[in-house]
CSV table of C-alpha atoms in Angstrom, one decimal:
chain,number,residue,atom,x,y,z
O,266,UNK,CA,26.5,19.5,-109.5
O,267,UNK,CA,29.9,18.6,-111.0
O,268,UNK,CA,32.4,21.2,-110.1
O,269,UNK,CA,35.4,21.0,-113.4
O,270,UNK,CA,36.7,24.1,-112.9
O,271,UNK,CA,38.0,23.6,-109.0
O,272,UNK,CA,39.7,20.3,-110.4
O,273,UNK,CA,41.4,21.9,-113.1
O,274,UNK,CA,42.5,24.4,-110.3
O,275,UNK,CA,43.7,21.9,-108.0
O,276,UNK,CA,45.3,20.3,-110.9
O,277,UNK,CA,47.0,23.6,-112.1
O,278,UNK,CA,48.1,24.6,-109.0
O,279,UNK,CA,50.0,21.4,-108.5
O,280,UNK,CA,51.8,21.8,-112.3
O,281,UNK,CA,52.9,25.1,-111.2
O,282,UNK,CA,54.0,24.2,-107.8
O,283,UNK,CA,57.4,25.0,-107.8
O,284,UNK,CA,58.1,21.8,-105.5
O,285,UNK,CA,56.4,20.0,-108.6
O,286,UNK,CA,59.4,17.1,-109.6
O,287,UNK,CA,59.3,16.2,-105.9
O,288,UNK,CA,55.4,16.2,-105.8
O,289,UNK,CA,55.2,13.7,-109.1
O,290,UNK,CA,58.1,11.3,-107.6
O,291,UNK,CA,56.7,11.6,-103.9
O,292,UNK,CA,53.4,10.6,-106.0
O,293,UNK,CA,54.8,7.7,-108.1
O,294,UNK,CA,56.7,6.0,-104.9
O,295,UNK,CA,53.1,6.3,-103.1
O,296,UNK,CA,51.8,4.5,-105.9
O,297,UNK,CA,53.8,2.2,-107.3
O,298,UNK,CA,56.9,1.9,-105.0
O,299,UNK,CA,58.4,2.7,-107.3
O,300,UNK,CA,61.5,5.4,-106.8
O,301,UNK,CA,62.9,7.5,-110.3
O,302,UNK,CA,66.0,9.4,-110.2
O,303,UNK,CA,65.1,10.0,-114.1
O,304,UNK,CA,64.5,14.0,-114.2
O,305,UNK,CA,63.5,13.5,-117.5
O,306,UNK,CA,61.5,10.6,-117.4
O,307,UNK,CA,59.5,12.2,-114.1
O,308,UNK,CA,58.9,15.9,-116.2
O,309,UNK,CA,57.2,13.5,-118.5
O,310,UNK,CA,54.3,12.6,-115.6
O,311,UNK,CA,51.1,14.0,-115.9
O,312,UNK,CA,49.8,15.2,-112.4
O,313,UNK,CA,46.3,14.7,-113.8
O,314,UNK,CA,47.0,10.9,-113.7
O,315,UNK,CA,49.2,10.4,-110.8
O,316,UNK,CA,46.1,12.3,-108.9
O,317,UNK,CA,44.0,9.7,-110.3
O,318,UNK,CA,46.0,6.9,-109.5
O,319,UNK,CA,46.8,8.2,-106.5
O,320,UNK,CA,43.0,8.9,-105.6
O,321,UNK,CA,41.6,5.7,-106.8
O,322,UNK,CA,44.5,3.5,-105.0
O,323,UNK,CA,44.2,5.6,-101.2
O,324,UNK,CA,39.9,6.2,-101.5
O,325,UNK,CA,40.2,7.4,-97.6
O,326,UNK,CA,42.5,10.7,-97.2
O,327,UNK,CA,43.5,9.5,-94.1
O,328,UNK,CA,44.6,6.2,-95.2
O,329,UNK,CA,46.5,8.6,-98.3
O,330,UNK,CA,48.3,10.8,-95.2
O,331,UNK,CA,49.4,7.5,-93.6
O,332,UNK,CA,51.3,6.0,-96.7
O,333,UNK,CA,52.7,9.0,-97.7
O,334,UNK,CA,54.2,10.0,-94.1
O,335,UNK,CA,55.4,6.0,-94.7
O,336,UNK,CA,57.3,6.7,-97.7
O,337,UNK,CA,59.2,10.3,-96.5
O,338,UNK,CA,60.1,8.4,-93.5
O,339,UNK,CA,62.1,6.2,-96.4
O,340,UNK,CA,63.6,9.0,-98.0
O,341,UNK,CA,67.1,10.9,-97.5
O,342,UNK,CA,65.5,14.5,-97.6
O,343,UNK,CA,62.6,13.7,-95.3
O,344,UNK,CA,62.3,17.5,-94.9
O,345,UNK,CA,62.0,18.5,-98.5
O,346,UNK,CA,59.1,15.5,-99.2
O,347,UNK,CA,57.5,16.4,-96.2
O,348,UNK,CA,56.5,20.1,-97.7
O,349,UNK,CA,55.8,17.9,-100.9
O,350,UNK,CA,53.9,15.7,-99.2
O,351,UNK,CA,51.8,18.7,-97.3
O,352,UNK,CA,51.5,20.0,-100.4
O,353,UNK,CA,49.7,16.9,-101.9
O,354,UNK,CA,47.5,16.4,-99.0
O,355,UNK,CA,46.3,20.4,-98.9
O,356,UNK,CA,45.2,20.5,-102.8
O,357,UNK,CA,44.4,16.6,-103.1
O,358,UNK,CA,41.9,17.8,-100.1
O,359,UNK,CA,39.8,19.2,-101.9
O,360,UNK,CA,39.4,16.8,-104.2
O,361,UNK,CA,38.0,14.1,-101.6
O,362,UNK,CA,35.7,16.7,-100.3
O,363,UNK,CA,34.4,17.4,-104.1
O,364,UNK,CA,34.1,13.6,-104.3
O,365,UNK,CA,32.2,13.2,-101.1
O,366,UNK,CA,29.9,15.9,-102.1
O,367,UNK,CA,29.0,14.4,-105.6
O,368,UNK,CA,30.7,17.0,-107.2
O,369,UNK,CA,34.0,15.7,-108.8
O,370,UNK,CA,33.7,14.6,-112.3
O,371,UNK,CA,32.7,11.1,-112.8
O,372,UNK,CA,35.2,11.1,-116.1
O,373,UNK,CA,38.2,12.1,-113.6
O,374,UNK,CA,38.1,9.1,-111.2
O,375,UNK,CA,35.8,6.5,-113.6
O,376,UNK,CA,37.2,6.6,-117.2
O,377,UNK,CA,35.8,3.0,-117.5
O,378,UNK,CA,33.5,0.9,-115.2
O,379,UNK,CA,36.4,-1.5,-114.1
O,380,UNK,CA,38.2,1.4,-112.6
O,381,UNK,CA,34.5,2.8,-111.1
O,382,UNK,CA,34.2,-0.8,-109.3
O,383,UNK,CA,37.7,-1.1,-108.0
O,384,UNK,CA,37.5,2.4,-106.5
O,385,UNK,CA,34.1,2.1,-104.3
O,386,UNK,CA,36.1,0.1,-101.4
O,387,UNK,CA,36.3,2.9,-98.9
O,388,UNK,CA,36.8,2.7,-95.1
O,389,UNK,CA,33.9,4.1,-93.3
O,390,UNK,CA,34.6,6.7,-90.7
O,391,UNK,CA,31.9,6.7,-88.3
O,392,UNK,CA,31.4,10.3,-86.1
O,393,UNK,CA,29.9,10.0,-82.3
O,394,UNK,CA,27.3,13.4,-82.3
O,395,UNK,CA,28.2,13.7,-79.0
O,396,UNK,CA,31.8,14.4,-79.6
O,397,UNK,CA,31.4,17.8,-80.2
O,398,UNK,CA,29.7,18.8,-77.3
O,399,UNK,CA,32.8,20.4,-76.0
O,400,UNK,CA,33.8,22.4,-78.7
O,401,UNK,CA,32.8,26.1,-77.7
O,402,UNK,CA,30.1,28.0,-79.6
O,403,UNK,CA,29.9,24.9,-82.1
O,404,UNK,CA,25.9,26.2,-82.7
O,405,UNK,CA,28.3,28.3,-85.4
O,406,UNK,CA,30.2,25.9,-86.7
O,407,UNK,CA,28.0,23.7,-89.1
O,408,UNK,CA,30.9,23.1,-91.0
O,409,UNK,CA,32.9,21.3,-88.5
O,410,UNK,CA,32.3,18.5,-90.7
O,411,UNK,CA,33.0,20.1,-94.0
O,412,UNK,CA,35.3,22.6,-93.8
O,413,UNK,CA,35.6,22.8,-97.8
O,414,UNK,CA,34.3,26.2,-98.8
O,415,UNK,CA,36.1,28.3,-95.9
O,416,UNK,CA,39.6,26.5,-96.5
O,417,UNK,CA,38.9,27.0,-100.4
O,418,UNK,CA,38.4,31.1,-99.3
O,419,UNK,CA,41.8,30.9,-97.3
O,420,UNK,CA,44.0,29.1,-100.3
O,421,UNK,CA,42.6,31.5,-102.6
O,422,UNK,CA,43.9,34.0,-100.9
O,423,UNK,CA,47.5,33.1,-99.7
O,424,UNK,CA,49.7,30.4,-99.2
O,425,UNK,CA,48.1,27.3,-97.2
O,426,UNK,CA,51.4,26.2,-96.4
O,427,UNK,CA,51.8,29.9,-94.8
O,428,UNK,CA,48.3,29.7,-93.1
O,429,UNK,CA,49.2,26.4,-92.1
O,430,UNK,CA,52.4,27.9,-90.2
O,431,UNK,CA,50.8,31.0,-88.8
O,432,UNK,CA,48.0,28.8,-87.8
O,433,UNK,CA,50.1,26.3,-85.5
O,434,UNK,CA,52.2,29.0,-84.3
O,435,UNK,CA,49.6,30.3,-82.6
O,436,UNK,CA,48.6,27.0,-81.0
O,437,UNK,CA,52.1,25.3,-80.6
O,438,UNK,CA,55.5,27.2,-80.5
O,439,UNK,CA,57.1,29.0,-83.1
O,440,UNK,CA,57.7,27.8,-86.1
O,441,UNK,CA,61.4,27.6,-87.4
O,442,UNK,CA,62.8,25.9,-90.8
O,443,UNK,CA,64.3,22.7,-88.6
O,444,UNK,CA,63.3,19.2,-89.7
O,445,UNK,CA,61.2,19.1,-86.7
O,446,UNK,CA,59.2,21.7,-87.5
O,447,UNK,CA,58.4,20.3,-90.9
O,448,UNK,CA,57.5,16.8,-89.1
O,449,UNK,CA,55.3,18.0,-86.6
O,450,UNK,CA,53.5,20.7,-89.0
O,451,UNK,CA,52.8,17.9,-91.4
O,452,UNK,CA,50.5,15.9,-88.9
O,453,UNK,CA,47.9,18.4,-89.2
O,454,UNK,CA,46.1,19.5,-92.4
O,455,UNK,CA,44.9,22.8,-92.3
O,456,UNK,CA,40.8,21.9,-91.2
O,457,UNK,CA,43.0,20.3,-88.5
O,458,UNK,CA,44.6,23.0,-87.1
O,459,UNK,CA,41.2,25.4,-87.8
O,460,UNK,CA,39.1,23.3,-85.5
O,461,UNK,CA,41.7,23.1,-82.8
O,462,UNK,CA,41.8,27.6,-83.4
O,463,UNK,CA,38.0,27.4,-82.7
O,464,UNK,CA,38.6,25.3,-79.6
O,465,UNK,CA,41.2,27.1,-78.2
O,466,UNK,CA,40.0,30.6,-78.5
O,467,UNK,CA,36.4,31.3,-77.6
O,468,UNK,CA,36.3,35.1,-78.8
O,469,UNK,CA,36.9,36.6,-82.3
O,470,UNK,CA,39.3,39.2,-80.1
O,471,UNK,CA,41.1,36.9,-78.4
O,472,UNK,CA,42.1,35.1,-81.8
O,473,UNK,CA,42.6,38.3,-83.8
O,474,UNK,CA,45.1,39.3,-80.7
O,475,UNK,CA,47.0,36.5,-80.9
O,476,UNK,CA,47.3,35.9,-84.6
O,477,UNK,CA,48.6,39.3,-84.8
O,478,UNK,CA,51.3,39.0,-82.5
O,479,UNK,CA,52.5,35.3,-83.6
O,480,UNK,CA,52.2,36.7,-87.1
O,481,UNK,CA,55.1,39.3,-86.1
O,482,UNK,CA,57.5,36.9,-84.5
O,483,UNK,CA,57.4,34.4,-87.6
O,484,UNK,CA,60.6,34.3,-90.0
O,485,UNK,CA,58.4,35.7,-93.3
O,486,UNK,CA,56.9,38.2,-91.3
O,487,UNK,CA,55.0,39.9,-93.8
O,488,UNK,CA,53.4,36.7,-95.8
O,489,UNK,CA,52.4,35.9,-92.2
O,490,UNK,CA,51.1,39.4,-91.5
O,491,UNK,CA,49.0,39.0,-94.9
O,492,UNK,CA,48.2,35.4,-93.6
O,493,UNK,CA,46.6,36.9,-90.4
O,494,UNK,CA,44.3,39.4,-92.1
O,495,UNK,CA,42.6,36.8,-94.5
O,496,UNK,CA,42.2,33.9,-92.0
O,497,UNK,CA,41.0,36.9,-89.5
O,498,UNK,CA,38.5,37.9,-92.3
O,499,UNK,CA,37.8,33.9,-93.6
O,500,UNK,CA,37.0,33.9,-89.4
O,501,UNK,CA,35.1,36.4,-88.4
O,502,UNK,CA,31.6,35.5,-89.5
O,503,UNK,CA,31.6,32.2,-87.3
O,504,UNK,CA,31.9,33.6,-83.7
């Protein structure tokens, strides 16, 4: 079953972005290599397309977080495009999942059957079974492999750039507004650094402790307090 209104969410939520000019040029350079200093000519971008292209040129997200970490690594304000580009990658997200699923709109991605055909060459990514047979209490975590619905529940609900922060706080070091930070933060996506918080702590008390007290140590401290309490609450009904 096609899902329209999460893409016109996804969509939406990317207009509104208030990073939005960087997100549509970070975009068109991915694409097209391409680089516009023309505010007026990139206001005049629809994101619905660039997503398109975007999504139709890079099939595998992977392959999509590879090129754009390529491009920022171009770019005199790596720091700045690097939120953008964490910002792409987090909504974009979803859309691969919907895709995967059978449940993007076929008019979104396939206006014509030339597009349809040029799109279908996707890598493969091929999962060993026994690979998770380390990962503690995993007998609760069917969605290991699709972590859609319970990062949808989270980015309903706050920020997932602030999620994202509170998130590897609590399983790196502090996070602190240096170009560093931003680097390092943007190798994971946020089903990244979810799976590595059900590895890492075992007990819904021992998570819940430490969330709490990274949360009050963090430079926004109460958008990470209010990050805590729904990631605690997304949480709580897998261990």
């Amino acid at each position: 079953m096609e899902d329209l209104n999460l893409l016109e969410e996804v969509i939406d939520s990317l207009e509104q972005d208030s990073n939005v000019l960087r997100i549509k040029r970070l975009i068109l350079f991915t694409c097209n290599d391409t680089w516009s200093n023309d505010v007026n000519e990139v206001k005049t971008l629809h994101i619905r397309q660039l997503v398109r292209e975007l999504m139709i040129l890079f099939p595998n997200l992977n392959t999509l977080k590879q090129k754009l970490n390529s491009h920022v690594k171009q770019l005199s304000k790596q720091s700045d495009y690097l939120l953008a580009a964490d910002n792409i990658i987090d909504s974009i997200g979803f859309l691969y999942t919907l895709r995967d699923e059978g449940k993007l709109p076929n008019s979104f991605l396939y206006p014509d059957e030339a597009v349809a055909i040029a799109s279908r060459n996707e890598a493969e990514i091929i999962v060993d079974p026994d690979s998770q047979s380390t990962i503690p209490h995993r007998h609760n975590l069917k969605y290991l492999t699709n972590l859609f619905d319970l990062r949808a529940d989270i980015s309903r609900n706050i920020s997932p750039l602030h999620a994202k922060i509170l998130l590897f706080s609590s399983l790196h070091y502090r996070f602190s507004p240096q170009e560093r930070d931003w680097s390092a933060l943007y190798t994971y996506d946020l089903d990244d650094l979810m799976q590595l918080i059900f590895q890492t702590y075992e007990t819904f008390d021992a998570l819940e402790q430490q969330l709490t007290q990274v949360s009050q140590t963090l430079d926004h401290v109460e958008d990470a307090k209010r990050a805590s309490a729904v990631i605690l609450q997304a949480l709580r009904p897998f261990y």
